[in-house]
Amino acid sequence: MVVGDVATGTELAIVGAGSGGYVAAIRAGQLGLDVTLIEEDAIGGVCLNYGCIPSKALISATDVAHEAGDAEEMGVYADPEVQMDEMKTWKDGVVDQLTGGVENLCEANGVNVVEGRAEFVDENTLRVAHGGEGQGSESYEFEHAIVATGSRPIEVPGFEFDGETVLSSRDVLDLETIPDSVVVVGAGYIGMELSTVLAKLGTDVQVVEMLDDVLPGYESDLVRPVKRRAADLGIEFSFGEAAAGWAETDDGIVVTTETEEGEESTYEAEKAIVAVGRTPVTDTLNLEAIGLEPNDDGFLETDHEARTDVDHVFAIGDVAGEPMLAHKASAEGAVAAEVIAGEPSALDHQAIPAAVFTDPEIGTVGMTEAEAEDAGFEPAVGKFRFGANGRALTTGHPDGFVRIVADEDSGFVLGAQVVGPDASELIAELGLAVEMGATLEDVARTIHTHPTLSESVMEAAEHALGHAIHTLNR
Amino acid sequence: MPREFKLPDVGEGVAEGEIVSWLVEVGDPVSEDQPVAEVETDKAVVEVPSPVNGTVQELHYEAGTMVEVGEVIVTFALEGEDVAAAPAPTDDSDGKAAEAPADADAAETADAETAVESAPDTGGRTFAPPSVRTLARELDVDIGAVSGTGPSGRVTESDVRAAADGETVGEATEEKPAAEPAAEPGTTAETPPSSEPAADRDRTLAAPATRGVAKDLDVDIDQVPAVERRDGEAFVTADAVREYAEGQQAAQAADVATVAAGETGPREERIPYKGVRKTIGDKMEESKYTAPHVTHHDTVDVTELVAMRERLKPHAEAQDVRLTYMPFVMKAVVAALKEFPELNSSLDEEAGEVVRKHYYNIGVAVATEAGLMVPVVDDVDAKSVLEIAEEVNRLAEEARERTIALEDLQGSTFSITNFGAIGGEYATPIINYPEVGILGLGAIEERPVAEDGDVVARQTLPLSLSIDHRIVDGADAAAFTNDVMGYLETPSLLLLK
């Protein structure tokens, strides 16, 4: 501790006010704890400010424009004009409304929000340095701490983000003009979401991916409709090529890639976007001071209560390991707060759903068929194509399907995969089914509204039971 | 697909046994009836057979551990097998199942059939809704160990509650002193010098190196048993010195262990605070810290009531009813509640309303082995003293036997606790929240009472009325108590009610 530094006492100090940190703070406040929430940058974290929310705002706005201009089949003729700066203003308004809401909720729950970068001084003390030279620092003496510092984009060597020609995902969301062309490095979910948005805005998109397919980690039949749609939108893919370097040209940038065999290719564009993944932020906290060390991937290991190896220090969200998803962070935040408040709480979720906001969307929860087999189940699988669903046909986007994976013997729903319109929403029902221990029968015998996309969930369950109405049974 | 195998009753109602040795290792394939462990009870060493074909996934205890019947000792991974239907209920206390423990075959068959509680075959995963998982955590139940009765073996809320009750009951027998540290095989058995008498000579022959060893090990060489004699003197080798030193250390360790184990029993023990005890605790805490309690004390002369009960007792007995004072007190309380309805109310904090009840359900606190329970007699105002007596007796009995129906423990509007049954005068009863009043009864005894300047012996009953001061004021409490006292002083007044 700095001489003369007087520490402020707090029952719970939370470092990071993202989806994990602010939820933990509010829940802890509800439970009567004295909470200090420390945020270096912007309340709401990456998700609200530079990730989920602004990207989904742009996706929606872009879809409105694109759909309107691409609906001749429905007899609609329009030529929408997109004012990128106005779209950005609207998007920023959405973000402000949400972050403002979070701030109010923190305040209403008695959470003390502090701005600055926190680092551990010893096992019970955090020092918070305020931004800017000479702004000083203050110390907090805590009984419990939650590390919720999240993650930052990974930089490819040689492709340092400059906000002008080499952009991070965050930079893309702040563009005020639509670039004519971009090279996107990385075909993971962030790269694919950004590529789709830009392609719909009329940008020529070239995607360069080191691996041999888009959306690694997702089953190939889920990915196929996304790739097909991307190709329709004019997105070009080069697989098996790693970004090696770039040079400035008169019009922008030329990106050089290299295959494993050493073959080089070059791609010219106005800008390059690097979206190759995210890495946890565990290096700014001086974790050594409390004897904590991140594992080889930079994550802090935690137990079912979100507790680290240091008993009174918890870790949640991206720093606590995969999957790096906001809703996982929130769930962990709530559990950590409850455990600290002495409530019987634990992370015993059966499944964490995930969604990719490509076109069409992908939603997954629980086990795939292969995972169910590996876990020792004999899987019963049911599938229903949106092409046979009335509502999907009326959206004009009947690509994709709902697949449900269950245990043949007991009928318990183990997981589901959806690709198609509104897959991100449809997956919620299936998540509930997994979490409740619902059986195929339960899902099949739940009356679903007609005409909706959700009927496909019911039909997929019926298909697994061998008595689907609107598709041939297996 | 794992199946948990619990230690079966290995013979004549034996409650626990020591796992002498494992006959299999993790990863070993096993077939049904193949012995997996040797278990020693106070009667015999028995081989415990595998109930299934499969692979050993986990051995839950080390050899040498004392394990109670019914504890999971092995987890097997099964070969493709159908989902077990609802697991056969097992009755650990049922000693009839096993015949003579020496008859291994018979015991094995019985074990395989009765003692194996099979979990549903669901890939090691427990299917239960999140609300049930939360409940399991609250009740400190390992949900993975609960067998489900829901559809396809899904674990339900009542399964968890049943498991919690079972564990609470089992707790009492679980408290046992830690097993003696198992003797390290090979050391004490082969070298028992600790029991060998120390030599205690005046003169001992030894090589200088041996003396060095003795010095290093802090051993008095004259105490070391001699291995041979040279020149008529005892001769000691370095090995003998080391052996002796080890023996001394083992003996010291044993002493320490004996002291630690405490011949007089442990200085303290830790008993889990959970189950019914914790439920009662939580309720008490909620009441005490929500409702500001004020307790009003008074003493009533019940000489007349005592006489009346004496007169009525034979009549009640003729109808097979044991007549206590409680029904009279309940009648008196209800008569007074009608005069002071604010005491027959509760506070609906969420709605911000006081709920006045126009029905009179009286809770009667009963001490049971599991803890305090409060059965409820409904509509006391509409029942005769005899009917009330009969109902109180029945409910108290059911509460003690823990067969009482949940609805008989709910819905009271005012409660009475009779701590005087054990003796004593005044106490501070904790309100059966969210009710607003509780009347505590001391012991009816002959006490001195001043009457017209003379001290006379009268039968008196000390009363302690706790009220929720948010709703009821002290003056009301006093007036209510006076009213109750009036009826108890002159019980014939109750005839008018």
CSV table of N, CA, C and O in Angstrom, one decimal, chain A residues 149-154 277-284 294-300 317-322 324:
chain,number,residue,atom,x,y,z
A,149,THR,N,-13.0,-9.3,-15.7
A,149,THR,CA,-12.3,-8.3,-16.6
A,149,THR,C,-12.5,-8.6,-18.0
A,149,THR,O,-12.1,-7.9,-18.9
A,150,GLY,N,-13.2,-9.8,-18.3
A,150,GLY,CA,-13.6,-10.0,-19.7
A,150,GLY,C,-12.4,-10.4,-20.6
A,150,GLY,O,-11.4,-11.0,-20.2
A,151,SER,N,-12.6,-10.0,-21.9
A,151,SER,CA,-11.6,-10.4,-22.9
A,151,SER,C,-11.3,-9.2,-23.9
A,151,SER,O,-12.1,-8.2,-23.9
A,152,ARG,N,-10.3,-9.4,-24.6
A,152,ARG,CA,-10.0,-8.4,-25.7
A,152,ARG,C,-9.7,-9.1,-27.0
A,152,ARG,O,-9.4,-10.3,-27.0
A,153,PRO,N,-9.9,-8.4,-28.2
A,153,PRO,CA,-9.6,-9.1,-29.4
A,153,PRO,C,-8.1,-9.5,-29.5
A,153,PRO,O,-7.3,-8.8,-29.1
A,154,ILE,N,-7.9,-10.7,-30.1
A,154,ILE,CA,-6.6,-11.2,-30.4
A,154,ILE,C,-6.0,-10.4,-31.6
A,154,ILE,O,-6.7,-10.3,-32.6
A,277,GLY,N,-10.6,-14.0,-33.0
A,277,GLY,CA,-10.9,-14.6,-31.6
A,277,GLY,C,-10.6,-13.6,-30.5
A,277,GLY,O,-10.1,-12.5,-30.8
A,278,ARG,N,-10.8,-14.0,-29.3
A,278,ARG,CA,-10.6,-13.1,-28.2
A,278,ARG,C,-9.8,-13.8,-27.1
A,278,ARG,O,-9.8,-15.0,-27.0
A,279,THR,N,-9.1,-13.0,-26.3
A,279,THR,CA,-8.3,-13.6,-25.3
A,279,THR,C,-8.6,-12.9,-24.0
A,279,THR,O,-8.9,-11.7,-23.9
A,280,PRO,N,-8.6,-13.7,-22.9
A,280,PRO,CA,-9.1,-13.2,-21.6
A,280,PRO,C,-8.1,-12.1,-21.1
A,280,PRO,O,-6.9,-12.2,-21.3
A,281,VAL,N,-8.6,-11.1,-20.4
A,281,VAL,CA,-7.8,-10.1,-19.8
A,281,VAL,C,-7.4,-10.5,-18.4
A,281,VAL,O,-8.2,-10.3,-17.4
A,282,THR,N,-6.3,-11.1,-18.2
A,282,THR,CA,-5.9,-11.4,-16.8
A,282,THR,C,-4.5,-10.9,-16.5
A,282,THR,O,-3.9,-11.1,-15.5
A,283,ASP,N,-4.0,-10.0,-17.5
A,283,ASP,CA,-2.6,-9.5,-17.3
A,283,ASP,C,-2.5,-8.1,-16.7
A,283,ASP,O,-1.5,-7.6,-16.4
A,284,THR,N,-3.7,-7.5,-16.4
A,284,THR,CA,-3.6,-6.1,-15.9
A,284,THR,C,-3.9,-6.0,-14.4
A,284,THR,O,-3.9,-5.0,-13.8
A,294,PRO,N,-3.0,-17.4,-14.0
A,294,PRO,CA,-3.9,-17.9,-15.1
A,294,PRO,C,-3.3,-19.2,-15.7
A,294,PRO,O,-2.1,-19.4,-15.6
A,295,ASN,N,-4.1,-20.1,-16.3
A,295,ASN,CA,-3.6,-21.3,-16.9
A,295,ASN,C,-3.0,-20.9,-18.3
A,295,ASN,O,-2.9,-19.7,-18.7
A,296,ASP,N,-2.6,-21.9,-19.1
A,296,ASP,CA,-1.8,-21.6,-20.3
A,296,ASP,C,-2.7,-20.8,-21.3
A,296,ASP,O,-2.1,-20.1,-22.1
A,297,ASP,N,-4.0,-20.9,-21.2
A,297,ASP,CA,-4.8,-20.2,-22.1
A,297,ASP,C,-5.2,-18.8,-21.6
A,297,ASP,O,-6.0,-18.1,-22.2
A,298,GLY,N,-4.6,-18.5,-20.4
A,298,GLY,CA,-4.9,-17.1,-19.8
A,298,GLY,C,-6.1,-17.1,-19.0
A,298,GLY,O,-6.5,-16.0,-18.5
A,299,PHE,N,-6.8,-18.2,-18.8
A,299,PHE,CA,-8.0,-18.3,-18.0
A,299,PHE,C,-7.7,-18.5,-16.5
A,299,PHE,O,-6.7,-19.2,-16.2
A,300,LEU,N,-8.6,-18.0,-15.7
A,300,LEU,CA,-8.5,-18.4,-14.3
A,300,LEU,C,-9.4,-19.6,-14.0
A,300,LEU,O,-10.6,-19.6,-14.4
A,317,GLY,N,-17.2,-15.0,-16.2
A,317,GLY,CA,-17.3,-14.5,-17.5
A,317,GLY,C,-16.1,-15.0,-18.3
A,317,GLY,O,-15.6,-16.1,-18.1
A,318,ASP,N,-15.6,-14.1,-19.3
A,318,ASP,CA,-14.6,-14.6,-20.2
A,318,ASP,C,-13.3,-15.0,-19.5
A,318,ASP,O,-12.6,-15.9,-20.0
A,319,VAL,N,-13.0,-14.3,-18.4
A,319,VAL,CA,-11.7,-14.7,-17.7
A,319,VAL,C,-11.8,-16.1,-17.1
A,319,VAL,O,-10.8,-16.7,-16.8
A,320,ALA,N,-13.1,-16.6,-16.9
A,320,ALA,CA,-13.2,-17.9,-16.2
A,320,ALA,C,-13.3,-19.0,-17.2
A,320,ALA,O,-13.7,-20.2,-16.8
A,321,GLY,N,-13.1,-18.8,-18.5
A,321,GLY,CA,-13.0,-19.9,-19.4
A,321,GLY,C,-14.1,-19.9,-20.4
A,321,GLY,O,-15.1,-19.1,-20.4
A,322,GLU,N,-14.0,-20.8,-21.4
A,322,GLU,CA,-14.9,-21.0,-22.5
A,322,GLU,C,-16.3,-21.5,-21.9
A,322,GLU,O,-16.2,-22.2,-20.9
A,324,MET,N,-16.9,-18.1,-24.1
A,324,MET,CA,-16.9,-16.7,-23.8
A,324,MET,C,-18.2,-16.0,-24.3
A,324,MET,O,-18.2,-15.5,-25.4
